[in-house]
Structures are given as C-alpha cells and as structure tokens.
mmCIF file of C-alpha atoms and ligand atoms in Angstrom:
data_model
loop_
_atom_site.group_PDB
_atom_site.id
_atom_site.type_symbol
_atom_site.label_atom_id
_atom_site.label_comp_id
_atom_site.label_asym_id
_atom_site.label_seq_id
_atom_site.Cartn_x
_atom_site.Cartn_y
_atom_site.Cartn_z
ATOM 1 C CA MET A 270 177.468 180.126 100.774
ATOM 2 C CA ILE A 271 173.951 181.434 101.867
ATOM 3 C CA ASN A 272 173.113 184.996 100.523
ATOM 4 C CA LYS A 273 170.988 185.963 103.379
ATOM 5 C CA GLN A 274 173.095 187.382 106.177
ATOM 6 C CA ILE A 275 172.641 188.625 109.532
ATOM 7 C CA TYR A 276 175.208 190.814 111.564
ATOM 8 C CA LEU A 277 175.177 190.971 115.276
ATOM 9 C CA LYS A 278 175.784 193.982 117.380
ATOM 10 C CA SER A 279 179.275 194.151 118.961
ATOM 11 C CA GLY A 280 179.417 191.952 122.069
ATOM 12 C CA LYS A 281 176.228 190.170 121.347
ATOM 13 C CA GLU A 282 177.963 187.001 119.935
ATOM 14 C CA GLN A 283 178.705 185.461 123.325
ATOM 15 C CA SER A 284 175.608 183.264 123.623
ATOM 16 C CA LEU A 285 175.951 181.875 119.967
ATOM 17 C CA LYS A 286 179.485 180.935 121.022
ATOM 18 C CA ARG A 287 178.259 179.120 123.857
ATOM 19 C CA PHE A 288 175.894 177.187 121.529
ATOM 20 C CA HIS A 289 172.757 178.743 122.622
ATOM 21 C CA PRO A 290 170.508 178.049 119.567
ATOM 22 C CA TRP A 291 168.429 181.371 119.648
ATOM 23 C CA VAL A 292 169.166 184.851 118.245
ATOM 24 C CA PHE A 293 167.029 187.548 119.611
ATOM 25 C CA SER A 294 165.892 190.484 117.381
ATOM 26 C CA GLY A 295 167.622 192.964 119.901
ATOM 27 C CA ALA A 296 171.008 191.602 119.112
ATOM 28 C CA ILE A 297 170.795 192.243 115.391
ATOM 29 C CA ALA A 298 172.716 195.174 113.988
ATOM 30 C CA ARG A 299 172.056 194.754 110.211
ATOM 31 C CA LYS A 300 170.742 192.224 107.619
ATOM 32 C CA LYS A 301 171.799 191.515 104.180
ATOM 33 C CA GLY A 302 169.166 190.548 101.526
ATOM 34 C CA THR A 303 165.556 190.601 101.774
ATOM 35 C CA LEU A 304 164.445 188.299 104.579
ATOM 36 C CA PHE A 305 161.182 186.289 104.606
ATOM 37 C CA GLU A 306 159.877 184.280 107.369
ATOM 38 C CA GLY A 307 161.472 180.840 107.238
ATOM 39 C CA ASP A 308 164.410 181.781 105.163
ATOM 40 C CA THR A 309 167.914 180.286 105.971
ATOM 41 C CA VAL A 310 170.239 182.732 107.137
ATOM 42 C CA GLU A 311 173.947 182.790 108.302
ATOM 43 C CA VAL A 312 174.708 184.757 111.342
ATOM 44 C CA PHE A 313 178.093 186.700 111.609
ATOM 45 C CA THR A 314 179.751 188.853 114.361
ATOM 46 C CA SER A 315 179.900 192.583 113.830
ATOM 47 C CA GLU A 316 183.442 192.097 112.534
ATOM 48 C CA GLY A 317 182.077 189.453 109.869
ATOM 49 C CA SER A 318 183.200 186.175 111.390
ATOM 50 C CA TYR A 319 180.899 183.378 110.771
ATOM 51 C CA LEU A 320 178.930 182.092 113.943
ATOM 52 C CA ALA A 321 175.923 179.902 112.920
ATOM 53 C CA THR A 322 173.212 178.907 110.497
ATOM 54 C CA GLY A 323 169.408 178.992 111.206
ATOM 55 C CA HIS A 324 165.940 179.838 110.209
ATOM 56 C CA TRP A 325 164.597 183.373 110.293
ATOM 57 C CA SER A 326 161.497 184.588 112.009
ATOM 58 C CA PRO A 327 160.337 188.135 112.323
ATOM 59 C CA GLY A 328 159.445 187.583 116.151
ATOM 60 C CA SER A 329 161.513 188.253 119.232
ATOM 61 C CA ILE A 330 163.482 184.958 118.656
ATOM 62 C CA ALA A 331 164.809 186.055 115.244
ATOM 63 C CA VAL A 332 166.979 182.929 114.306
ATOM 64 C CA ARG A 333 166.780 179.536 115.428
ATOM 65 C CA ILE A 334 169.962 177.920 114.947
ATOM 66 C CA PHE A 335 170.400 174.277 113.387
ATOM 67 C CA SER A 336 174.205 174.515 112.681
ATOM 68 C CA PHE A 337 177.322 176.092 114.413
ATOM 69 C CA THR A 338 179.486 175.189 111.374
ATOM 70 C CA GLN A 339 179.110 176.641 107.967
ATOM 71 C CA CYS A 340 177.077 174.356 105.882
ATOM 72 C CA ILE A 341 174.802 173.674 102.824
ATOM 73 C CA PRO A 342 171.477 172.728 104.618
ATOM 74 C CA ASP A 343 170.396 170.504 101.845
ATOM 75 C CA ARG A 344 168.910 166.866 101.784
ATOM 76 C CA ASP A 345 172.195 165.196 103.045
ATOM 77 C CA PHE A 346 172.588 167.839 105.732
ATOM 78 C CA PHE A 347 169.169 166.979 107.233
ATOM 79 C CA ARG A 348 169.462 163.225 106.568
ATOM 80 C CA THR A 349 172.467 163.311 108.740
ATOM 81 C CA LYS A 350 170.619 165.342 111.489
ATOM 82 C CA LEU A 351 167.805 162.758 111.494
ATOM 83 C CA LYS A 352 170.187 159.760 111.499
ATOM 84 C CA ASN A 353 171.832 161.180 114.377
ATOM 85 C CA ALA A 354 168.724 161.691 116.347
ATOM 86 C CA LEU A 355 167.812 158.100 115.681
ATOM 87 C CA LEU A 356 171.263 156.894 116.697
ATOM 88 C CA TYR A 357 171.161 158.914 119.926
ATOM 89 C CA ARG A 358 167.855 157.188 120.874
ATOM 90 C CA GLN A 359 169.124 153.649 119.942
ATOM 91 C CA SER A 360 171.809 154.513 122.635
ATOM 92 C CA THR A 361 169.342 155.048 125.368
ATOM 93 C CA THR A 362 167.544 152.734 127.630
ATOM 94 C CA LEU A 363 164.334 153.323 125.407
ATOM 95 C CA PHE A 364 165.586 150.857 122.778
ATOM 96 C CA SER A 365 166.419 147.903 125.014
ATOM 97 C CA ASP A 366 162.662 148.103 126.055
ATOM 98 C CA THR A 367 160.519 146.130 123.675
ATOM 99 C CA SER A 368 157.310 146.934 125.641
ATOM 100 C CA THR A 369 157.052 150.436 124.368
ATOM 101 C CA ASN A 370 156.447 151.630 120.830
ATOM 102 C CA VAL A 371 155.573 155.201 121.291
ATOM 103 C CA TRP A 372 158.580 157.637 121.482
ATOM 104 C CA ARG A 373 159.931 160.847 120.338
ATOM 105 C CA MET A 374 162.576 160.821 117.427
ATOM 106 C CA VAL A 375 163.175 164.750 117.116
ATOM 107 C CA HIS A 376 162.963 167.046 120.088
ATOM 108 C CA GLY A 377 163.641 170.576 118.666
ATOM 109 C CA GLU A 378 166.574 172.133 120.323
ATOM 110 C CA GLY A 379 167.398 168.930 122.139
ATOM 111 C CA ASP A 380 168.394 167.454 118.728
ATOM 112 C CA GLY A 381 169.826 170.707 117.133
ATOM 113 C CA LEU A 382 166.689 171.195 115.088
ATOM 114 C CA PRO A 383 164.809 174.044 116.930
ATOM 115 C CA GLY A 384 161.199 174.122 115.753
ATOM 116 C CA LEU A 385 160.801 170.447 114.595
ATOM 117 C CA ILE A 386 159.075 167.797 116.568
ATOM 118 C CA VAL A 387 158.709 164.231 115.390
ATOM 119 C CA ASP A 388 156.935 161.578 117.479
ATOM 120 C CA ILE A 389 156.600 157.859 116.718
ATOM 121 C CA TYR A 390 153.261 156.015 117.261
ATOM 122 C CA ASP A 391 154.198 152.460 116.430
ATOM 123 C CA ASN A 392 154.521 152.458 112.601
ATOM 124 C CA VAL A 393 153.524 156.182 111.936
ATOM 125 C CA ALA A 394 155.711 159.293 112.338
ATOM 126 C CA VAL A 395 153.898 162.397 113.406
ATOM 127 C CA MET A 396 155.719 165.580 112.461
ATOM 128 C CA GLN A 397 155.187 169.041 113.769
ATOM 129 C CA ALA A 398 156.760 172.233 112.450
ATOM 130 C CA HIS A 399 156.686 175.218 114.741
ATOM 131 C CA THR A 400 158.495 177.478 112.400
ATOM 132 C CA ALA A 401 157.863 178.351 108.833
ATOM 133 C CA GLY A 402 161.427 177.288 108.200
ATOM 134 C CA PHE A 403 160.905 173.653 108.901
ATOM 135 C CA TRP A 404 157.200 173.683 107.423
ATOM 136 C CA HIS A 405 158.849 174.871 103.995
ATOM 137 C CA LEU A 406 161.087 171.614 104.158
ATOM 138 C CA ARG A 407 158.113 169.463 105.272
ATOM 139 C CA GLU A 408 158.029 167.202 102.020
ATOM 140 C CA MET A 409 161.843 166.648 102.066
ATOM 141 C CA LEU A 410 161.770 165.945 105.912
ATOM 142 C CA ALA A 411 158.872 163.434 105.495
ATOM 143 C CA GLY A 412 160.759 161.634 102.917
ATOM 144 C CA LEU A 413 163.840 161.666 104.734
ATOM 145 C CA ILE A 414 162.122 160.406 108.090
ATOM 146 C CA LEU A 415 160.668 157.464 106.057
ATOM 147 C CA GLU A 416 164.140 156.813 104.763
ATOM 148 C CA VAL A 417 166.050 156.905 107.975
ATOM 149 C CA MET A 418 163.351 154.792 109.740
ATOM 150 C CA GLY A 419 163.327 152.127 107.246
ATOM 151 C CA GLU A 420 160.973 149.222 107.905
ATOM 152 C CA ARG A 421 159.965 150.768 111.250
ATOM 153 C CA ILE A 422 157.396 153.143 109.888
ATOM 154 C CA VAL A 423 154.886 153.201 106.920
ATOM 155 C CA ALA A 424 153.869 156.732 106.909
ATOM 156 C CA VAL A 425 154.485 160.432 108.023
ATOM 157 C CA TYR A 426 151.676 162.699 109.042
ATOM 158 C CA ASP A 427 152.146 166.463 109.257
ATOM 159 C CA LYS A 428 150.286 168.094 112.143
ATOM 160 C CA SER A 429 151.582 171.742 111.972
ATOM 161 C CA GLU A 430 148.290 173.479 111.396
ATOM 162 C CA ALA A 431 147.920 174.790 114.886
ATOM 163 C CA THR A 432 151.735 175.123 115.863
ATOM 164 C CA LEU A 433 152.896 177.366 112.927
ATOM 165 C CA PRO A 434 153.141 181.155 113.811
ATOM 166 C CA PHE A 435 149.637 182.557 113.093
ATOM 167 C CA MET A 436 150.999 185.783 111.525
ATOM 168 C CA ALA A 437 153.027 183.756 108.916
ATOM 169 C CA GLY A 438 149.664 182.962 107.293
ATOM 170 C CA LEU A 439 151.096 179.701 105.662
ATOM 171 C CA GLY A 440 147.583 178.010 105.424
ATOM 172 C CA ALA A 441 148.915 174.703 106.603
ATOM 173 C CA GLU A 442 146.581 171.678 106.688
ATOM 174 C CA ASN A 443 147.298 168.570 108.641
ATOM 175 C CA GLY A 444 147.595 165.501 106.592
ATOM 176 C CA TYR A 445 149.892 162.521 105.265
ATOM 177 C CA LEU A 446 153.060 163.722 103.497
ATOM 178 C CA ALA A 447 154.692 160.444 102.639
ATOM 179 C CA GLY A 448 153.844 156.623 102.792
ATOM 180 C CA GLU A 449 150.459 155.127 103.357
ATOM 181 C CA TYR A 450 148.209 154.710 106.301
ATOM 182 C CA HIS A 451 144.600 154.175 106.729
ATOM 183 C CA GLY A 452 142.878 156.247 109.372
ATOM 184 C CA ASN A 453 144.399 158.669 111.931
ATOM 185 C CA ASP A 454 144.839 156.538 114.995
ATOM 186 C CA ALA A 455 146.368 153.517 116.355
ATOM 187 C CA VAL A 456 146.762 151.498 119.489
ATOM 188 C CA VAL A 457 150.194 151.915 120.986
ATOM 189 C CA VAL A 458 151.999 150.262 123.786
ATOM 190 C CA GLU A 459 153.908 152.108 126.575
ATOM 191 C CA ASN A 460 155.519 149.969 129.303
ATOM 192 C CA GLY A 461 153.204 147.052 128.287
ATOM 193 C CA LEU A 462 150.108 149.227 128.657
ATOM 194 C CA LYS A 463 147.851 149.989 125.629
ATOM 195 C CA PHE A 464 146.675 153.445 124.656
ATOM 196 C CA ARG A 465 144.386 154.484 121.598
ATOM 197 C CA ILE A 466 146.088 157.605 120.088
ATOM 198 C CA ASN A 467 144.384 159.873 117.546
ATOM 199 C CA TRP A 468 147.061 162.255 116.138
ATOM 200 C CA GLN A 469 144.252 164.112 114.074
ATOM 201 C CA THR A 470 141.952 164.936 116.877
ATOM 202 C CA GLY A 471 144.380 164.559 120.008
ATOM 203 C CA GLN A 472 146.087 167.315 121.746
ATOM 204 C CA LYS A 473 149.924 168.008 120.751
ATOM 205 C CA THR A 474 150.871 165.171 118.507
ATOM 206 C CA GLY A 475 148.178 162.803 120.162
ATOM 207 C CA PHE A 476 149.899 161.803 123.584
ATOM 208 C CA PHE A 477 152.011 163.255 126.268
ATOM 209 C CA ILE A 478 154.975 160.906 125.654
ATOM 210 C CA ASP A 479 157.111 162.926 127.875
ATOM 211 C CA GLN A 480 155.441 161.505 131.179
ATOM 212 C CA ARG A 481 156.456 157.797 130.295
ATOM 213 C CA ASP A 482 159.010 157.462 133.241
ATOM 214 C CA ASN A 483 157.017 159.417 135.543
ATOM 215 C CA ARG A 484 153.874 157.309 134.783
ATOM 216 C CA GLU A 485 155.992 154.109 135.560
ATOM 217 C CA LEU A 486 157.369 155.639 138.779
ATOM 218 C CA LEU A 487 153.585 156.432 139.803
ATOM 219 C CA SER A 488 152.820 152.621 139.726
ATOM 220 C CA HIS A 489 155.413 151.943 142.353
ATOM 221 C CA TYR A 490 153.339 154.032 144.742
ATOM 222 C CA THR A 491 149.656 153.339 143.932
ATOM 223 C CA THR A 492 149.436 149.801 145.467
ATOM 224 C CA GLY A 493 146.283 149.736 147.524
ATOM 225 C CA ARG A 494 145.833 153.507 147.303
ATOM 226 C CA SER A 495 142.844 155.629 146.385
ATOM 227 C CA VAL A 496 144.107 157.806 143.530
ATOM 228 C CA LEU A 497 142.953 160.956 142.011
ATOM 229 C CA ASN A 498 144.449 161.832 138.522
ATOM 230 C CA MET A 499 143.682 165.430 138.026
ATOM 231 C CA PHE A 500 143.957 166.903 134.396
ATOM 232 C CA GLY A 501 143.788 163.187 133.150
ATOM 233 C CA TYR A 502 143.507 163.664 129.349
ATOM 234 C CA THR A 503 143.929 160.118 127.850
ATOM 235 C CA GLY A 504 144.254 158.720 131.295
ATOM 236 C CA GLY A 505 147.860 158.106 131.082
ATOM 237 C CA PHE A 506 148.620 158.007 134.889
ATOM 238 C CA SER A 507 145.152 156.432 135.444
ATOM 239 C CA VAL A 508 146.071 153.268 133.433
ATOM 240 C CA TYR A 509 149.178 152.907 135.291
ATOM 241 C CA ALA A 510 147.750 153.396 138.707
ATOM 242 C CA MET A 511 145.135 150.653 137.639
ATOM 243 C CA ARG A 512 147.917 147.980 137.857
ATOM 244 C CA ASN A 513 147.441 147.891 141.592
ATOM 245 C CA ALA A 514 145.533 150.667 143.242
ATOM 246 C CA ALA A 515 142.364 150.401 145.169
ATOM 247 C CA ALA A 516 140.460 153.125 143.345
ATOM 248 C CA VAL A 517 141.222 155.610 140.600
ATOM 249 C CA HIS A 518 139.409 158.745 139.725
ATOM 250 C CA THR A 519 140.220 160.564 136.419
ATOM 251 C CA VAL A 520 138.957 164.294 136.326
ATOM 252 C CA ASP A 521 139.229 166.434 133.198
ATOM 253 C CA SER A 522 137.180 169.431 132.222
ATOM 254 C CA SER A 523 136.904 167.996 128.668
ATOM 255 C CA PRO A 524 134.335 165.212 127.992
ATOM 256 C CA ILE A 525 136.319 164.113 125.239
ATOM 257 C CA ALA A 526 139.301 163.408 127.426
ATOM 258 C CA THR A 527 137.272 161.589 130.084
ATOM 259 C CA SER A 528 135.924 159.230 127.621
ATOM 260 C CA LEU A 529 139.402 158.713 126.056
ATOM 261 C CA ALA A 530 140.524 157.912 129.635
ATOM 262 C CA ASP A 531 137.611 155.557 130.168
ATOM 263 C CA GLU A 532 138.462 153.771 126.798
ATOM 264 C CA ASN A 533 142.059 153.375 127.617
ATOM 265 C CA VAL A 534 141.215 151.888 131.192
ATOM 266 C CA LYS A 535 138.682 149.513 129.526
ATOM 267 C CA MET A 536 141.349 148.492 126.934
ATOM 268 C CA ASN A 537 143.694 147.266 129.555
ATOM 269 C CA PHE A 538 141.426 146.339 132.501
ATOM 270 C CA SER A 539 137.987 145.943 130.907
ATOM 271 C CA ASP A 540 134.968 147.096 132.985
ATOM 272 C CA ASP A 541 136.811 147.323 136.382
ATOM 273 C CA PRO A 542 134.859 149.146 138.808
ATOM 274 C CA ARG A 543 137.819 150.598 140.494
ATOM 275 C CA HIS A 544 137.965 153.423 137.882
ATOM 276 C CA LYS A 545 135.583 156.354 137.515
ATOM 277 C CA SER A 546 135.925 159.264 135.226
ATOM 278 C CA ILE A 547 134.650 162.831 136.208
ATOM 279 C CA THR A 548 134.189 165.662 133.710
ATOM 280 C CA ALA A 549 134.715 168.702 135.963
ATOM 281 C CA ASP A 550 136.850 171.754 136.694
ATOM 282 C CA ALA A 551 139.903 170.871 138.511
ATOM 283 C CA PHE A 552 139.670 173.949 141.020
ATOM 284 C CA SER A 553 136.038 173.254 141.802
ATOM 285 C CA TYR A 554 136.622 169.476 142.120
ATOM 286 C CA LEU A 555 139.444 169.984 144.556
ATOM 287 C CA ASN A 556 137.473 172.581 146.476
ATOM 288 C CA GLU A 557 134.360 170.486 146.964
ATOM 289 C CA MET A 558 135.888 166.989 147.428
ATOM 290 C CA LYS A 559 136.042 165.172 150.541
ATOM 291 C CA PRO A 560 139.486 164.268 151.906
ATOM 292 C CA GLU A 561 139.253 160.654 150.428
ATOM 293 C CA TYR A 562 142.466 160.302 148.382
ATOM 294 C CA ASP A 563 145.732 159.278 149.505
ATOM 295 C CA LEU A 564 147.549 159.766 146.281
ATOM 296 C CA ILE A 565 146.909 162.809 143.870
ATOM 297 C CA ILE A 566 148.381 163.605 140.535
ATOM 298 C CA LEU A 567 148.403 167.229 139.388
ATOM 299 C CA ASP A 568 149.422 167.458 135.571
ATOM 300 C CA PRO A 569 147.923 170.704 134.537
ATOM 301 C CA PRO A 570 148.285 172.204 130.992
ATOM 302 C CA ALA A 571 151.201 174.894 130.715
ATOM 303 C CA PHE A 572 149.775 177.767 132.792
ATOM 304 C CA ALA A 573 152.244 180.030 131.126
ATOM 305 C CA LYS A 574 153.282 180.072 127.548
ATOM 306 C CA HIS A 575 155.058 183.521 127.879
ATOM 307 C CA GLN A 576 157.315 185.402 130.248
ATOM 308 C CA ASN A 577 154.910 188.225 130.686
ATOM 309 C CA VAL A 578 152.279 185.919 132.381
ATOM 310 C CA LEU A 579 154.621 184.135 134.626
ATOM 311 C CA ALA A 580 153.359 185.700 137.799
ATOM 312 C CA ASN A 581 150.010 184.597 137.115
ATOM 313 C CA ALA A 582 150.994 180.985 136.403
ATOM 314 C CA LEU A 583 152.947 180.763 139.548
ATOM 315 C CA GLN A 584 149.954 181.822 141.367
ATOM 316 C CA GLY A 585 147.848 179.058 139.547
ATOM 317 C CA TYR A 586 150.369 176.314 140.500
ATOM 318 C CA ARG A 587 150.542 177.656 144.000
ATOM 319 C CA ARG A 588 146.649 177.501 144.353
ATOM 320 C CA ILE A 589 146.057 174.259 142.945
ATOM 321 C CA ASN A 590 148.933 172.676 144.855
ATOM 322 C CA ALA A 591 147.778 174.116 148.187
ATOM 323 C CA MET A 592 144.296 172.788 147.586
ATOM 324 C CA ALA A 593 145.553 169.375 146.969
ATOM 325 C CA LEU A 594 147.952 169.506 149.897
ATOM 326 C CA LYS A 595 145.232 170.557 152.347
ATOM 327 C CA LYS A 596 142.714 167.529 151.240
ATOM 328 C CA ILE A 597 145.157 164.808 150.854
ATOM 329 C CA LYS A 598 145.008 162.120 153.473
ATOM 330 C CA PRO A 599 147.773 161.926 156.197
ATOM 331 C CA GLY A 600 150.662 159.877 154.758
ATOM 332 C CA GLY A 601 149.564 160.866 151.349
ATOM 333 C CA ILE A 602 151.752 161.177 148.207
ATOM 334 C CA LEU A 603 151.361 164.139 145.725
ATOM 335 C CA PHE A 604 152.722 163.822 142.065
ATOM 336 C CA THR A 605 152.881 167.355 140.862
ATOM 337 C CA PHE A 606 154.115 168.926 137.620
ATOM 338 C CA SER A 607 154.602 171.894 135.528
ATOM 339 C CA CYS A 608 155.280 171.737 131.797
ATOM 340 C CA SER A 609 155.563 175.571 131.161
ATOM 341 C CA GLN A 610 158.883 176.286 129.678
ATOM 342 C CA VAL A 611 159.084 179.659 131.229
ATOM 343 C CA VAL A 612 158.664 178.342 134.791
ATOM 344 C CA SER A 613 162.160 177.157 135.928
ATOM 345 C CA ARG A 614 162.817 174.275 138.103
ATOM 346 C CA ASP A 615 163.730 176.796 140.894
ATOM 347 C CA ASP A 616 160.574 178.678 140.321
ATOM 348 C CA PHE A 617 158.500 175.734 140.555
ATOM 349 C CA ARG A 618 160.187 174.265 143.595
ATOM 350 C CA LYS A 619 159.675 177.702 145.474
ATOM 351 C CA THR A 620 155.881 177.932 144.571
ATOM 352 C CA ILE A 621 155.313 174.617 145.919
ATOM 353 C CA PHE A 622 157.214 175.482 149.009
ATOM 354 C CA VAL A 623 154.783 178.353 149.450
ATOM 355 C CA ALA A 624 151.852 176.115 148.814
ATOM 356 C CA ALA A 625 153.070 173.496 151.479
ATOM 357 C CA ALA A 626 153.798 176.294 153.926
ATOM 358 C CA ASN A 627 150.136 177.497 153.492
ATOM 359 C CA SER A 628 148.628 174.170 153.800
ATOM 360 C CA GLY A 629 150.276 173.732 157.283
ATOM 361 C CA ARG A 630 151.280 170.152 156.445
ATOM 362 C CA ARG A 631 154.527 168.510 156.922
ATOM 363 C CA VAL A 632 156.030 167.836 153.392
ATOM 364 C CA ARG A 633 159.096 166.056 152.183
ATOM 365 C CA ILE A 634 160.349 165.605 148.616
ATOM 366 C CA MET A 635 160.739 161.958 147.566
ATOM 367 C CA HIS A 636 161.653 162.400 143.969
ATOM 368 C CA GLN A 637 162.323 165.134 141.471
ATOM 369 C CA MET A 638 161.228 164.214 138.089
ATOM 370 C CA SER A 639 162.102 165.443 134.604
ATOM 371 C CA GLN A 640 161.703 164.553 130.931
ATOM 372 C CA PRO A 641 162.732 161.067 129.581
ATOM 373 C CA PRO A 642 165.964 160.671 127.369
ATOM 374 C CA ASP A 643 164.038 160.736 124.032
ATOM 375 C CA HIS A 644 163.258 164.470 125.191
ATOM 376 C CA PRO A 645 166.864 165.492 125.614
ATOM 377 C CA VAL A 646 167.736 168.650 127.275
ATOM 378 C CA ASN A 647 170.249 170.823 125.364
ATOM 379 C CA ILE A 648 172.699 171.930 128.046
ATOM 380 C CA TYR A 649 173.397 175.089 126.314
ATOM 381 C CA HIS A 650 169.620 175.943 126.151
ATOM 382 C CA PRO A 651 168.194 175.449 129.646
ATOM 383 C CA GLU A 652 164.724 176.435 128.456
ATOM 384 C CA SER A 653 164.526 173.008 126.742
ATOM 385 C CA GLU A 654 164.167 171.666 130.339
ATOM 386 C CA TYR A 655 160.436 172.227 130.342
ATOM 387 C CA LEU A 656 158.946 169.278 132.351
ATOM 388 C CA LYS A 657 159.463 169.535 136.055
ATOM 389 C CA GLY A 658 157.818 167.422 138.637
ATOM 390 C CA LEU A 659 158.058 166.572 142.386
ATOM 391 C CA VAL A 660 156.747 163.495 144.218
ATOM 392 C CA LEU A 661 155.873 164.715 147.886
ATOM 393 C CA HIS A 662 155.199 162.974 151.047
ATOM 394 C CA VAL A 663 152.471 164.705 152.886
ATOM 395 C CA GLU A 664 152.162 164.082 156.674
HETATM 396 N N1 SAH B 787 148.211 164.267 132.497
HETATM 397 C C1 SAH B 787 148.021 164.120 131.035
HETATM 398 C C2 SAH B 787 148.273 165.407 130.379
HETATM 399 C C3 SAH B 787 147.535 166.510 130.680
HETATM 400 S S1 SAH B 787 146.906 167.741 129.492
HETATM 401 C C4 SAH B 787 148.841 162.928 130.434
HETATM 402 O O1 SAH B 787 149.540 162.266 131.188
HETATM 403 O O2 SAH B 787 148.498 162.690 129.296
HETATM 404 C C5 SAH B 787 146.101 168.770 130.278
HETATM 405 C C6 SAH B 787 144.518 168.370 130.501
HETATM 406 O O3 SAH B 787 143.999 169.288 131.451
HETATM 407 C C7 SAH B 787 143.782 168.555 129.336
HETATM 408 O O4 SAH B 787 143.146 167.271 128.972
HETATM 409 C C8 SAH B 787 142.566 169.577 129.549
HETATM 410 O O5 SAH B 787 141.393 169.160 128.986
HETATM 411 C C9 SAH B 787 142.695 169.586 130.948
HETATM 412 N N2 SAH B 787 142.404 170.844 131.727
HETATM 413 C C10 SAH B 787 142.556 172.017 131.274
HETATM 414 N N3 SAH B 787 142.160 172.960 132.194
HETATM 415 C C11 SAH B 787 141.396 172.094 133.060
HETATM 416 C C12 SAH B 787 140.666 172.446 134.403
HETATM 417 N N4 SAH B 787 140.496 173.838 134.729
HETATM 418 N N5 SAH B 787 140.190 171.555 135.077
HETATM 419 C C13 SAH B 787 140.239 170.427 134.709
HETATM 420 N N6 SAH B 787 140.893 169.958 133.498
HETATM 421 C C14 SAH B 787 141.526 170.944 132.703
#
C-alpha cells in the first residue's frame, strides 16, 4: 500500500482505463499526503477504485504510470520490468542480427516505464532519466541493468544531467553508476558498419539508434547517386550511402558533428574522396546549392518540443522540404523525417504535401518510415510514435 494518493475528477478515469500512461494535472480532484517531485503515487477514481501507480511531477503531466495493477514498486518489481524489456527485444529481428551491437533496451512508455531510456553501446549501458522518479531510483536501476544483462555488459553510465526537469533542481551529474569501464566512448557496429560513439559528449545518449532500419533502407537507393545528407550529425546516413554512392556530402551546422562524420566515414572507407563534409546552416546551404544531388536526406532536430510551437515547426518542415524538392534532380529521391513527438504522422504528411505542391514537382510516396522494434510504440499512447519519415520519388 502506498500512502500518497491521487483522486481523479469524476469521468476523468477513461484514458487510464484505456491504459494511456499519463495523468494530466487538470484531471486531478484531490491529493492525499504531501507530494514531492518523483514520489510514487497511486491513482484512484473519484469513488475510490484503484486505477494505476506511477511517478508524480508538478507539471502538466502530473503522473507517469508504470503499473495498472496494484503493486509494491520494489527491486523485484523493476527487475521483472527490465527482464521483460530484454525478453521483448530478444523476440525481435534485432537479436538474430549479429552485425549490430547498438540498440535500445528500454524505451519509456513503449516499455511501460515512462521517463526511462536505456541504450546499449556494445558492452556499456547508457541510462537516461527524464523524471525525478526514475532519477531517485538510478542506483538500484543501474544494479538491476547489470544483473539482467549479465555478461553482455560491463558498466552502466547515467546521462540524466540535461534530461531531468530543470525546476526539480536535482543537481544530477553524468557518470558511471555500476560496473567498470575506462573512458566514455566505444566503436560500435550497426549493420556491419563501424561508428565511434561518445556518450559523454554526444547528443542524446550518443547516437540516433532509432534510424537504424531507415539507414539500411537508404543504402538500397544510393547506388551510383550523388547524395546530400543534411543534418548529418555522426554521419549515420552518410556511412551507409558510402557503400555504393557516387558522391556523399554531409552538412551540419556544428563543426563537432562534421568532424565526427568524417571520422566515421574514414573508419569504414579510409580516405575515400567520394565523401566531403561541409559545416553550414541547412537553410542557407539548400538555398545556395546548385541542383547537383539526386538523393537528399533531411533529418532535422525536433523543430517542435511543445504543442504551443507546433505551427512554427510545421512551417519549418514545409520550408526546408520545399527547398529540397525544388533543387533535387529529376528522378531524384528524398528521405525526409520528423522526430517531433507533437507532430503527428498526419500533420507531417500534410506538410510535405504542401511543400510538394509549392515546388511544382510531381511527387510520389515510395516508403513510409517509422522507428525500429527496439523503440516500440505503445498502442495506447500514440505520442510514442515520434519518428516519422517518407521516401519520395520526385520527377
Ligand atoms: N541524421 C542524424 C541525426 C540528426 S540530429 C543521424 O542519423 O544521426 C540533428 C543535427 O542537426 C545535429 O547534429 C545538429 O547539429 C544539426 N543542426 C541543427 N540545426 C541545424 C541547421 N540549422 N543547419 C544544419 N544543421 C543543423
């Protein structure tokens, strides 16, 4: 029995009954006990029937649910959750693939653990808490990740410093929590290609693991083509394109990113003159470039992190896609993505439709892309389908 409790307003229990894992602050009628950010709370209907258990936050998402059955969320409870996350991944195509050792072990809501991310980089797990609730449990979770993963990993690194709610003032510092590992980087393998990942200095936990299947798809279209990888970061798409393209240009506004892309291309293809990195702003580059590319990848950072900037974000996607569609060579192919959680698949497709219409080109959808099975979408939580992409054929 948990002595911190939340009672919902009458009629506000429907979404929890459909297993949506968030309780919004507006749905709450009253609280029992003094609640601190990160506390475990039980949620009840207005009549007092148990609904769910989760972590409390003072923001608009007030409770993130990790159980819909009454439970004691102790070490055994979270061990079972982590074991299930691993078992699930062992049932996917990922595990029959020995040419990949970088994958996501825990994907927040997709694994019934909203606020927790765990990524595996060969033999190191990088854990990221997005809520005070999971940050308070970090030592226990790190021990459990080591235990559940067994000989697969040697250490667990916590990278929660920048992802915890700022107002919580937790003073988190990134660092190792369990096991032993020297340094903060490793060379990992994805579909047989090598990448140097630094989880201390890299974006997110170090690598955009969610694009694995889309990068593999890309290399089926790059043979003999001249490729522009816009927002290239570690050069993920560029390295795959180098398997067979005629030329590959990586553009990123960050010089750290372009040098990472150079290093990763070099590790796989040595000093191959087909690759060039350019440090530049994407909008200016697209505006000034000649129509020299027959395949363009647009994988920008999330233009919208919050619902209130959605309109601006859609305008950003429309502008950049219209520019690429205008400049791509006839018969060209555009791989275009949005990783904003607040931009729905439908919004994104409509935006690309407007960009295509503005460009005056004839455009067909060849593939609709999403996230791989180690980033599962919780069907009761459509927001967890954050990665959307289209492969377009442009006449
Ligand atoms: N495609 C990458 C991930 C992209 S992350 C992959 O597969 O790993 C987004 C990248 O966009 C970051 O590296 C960031 O430095 C870059 N970026 C952000 N704003 C930019 C801009 N205006 N012009 C060019 N690059 C930009």
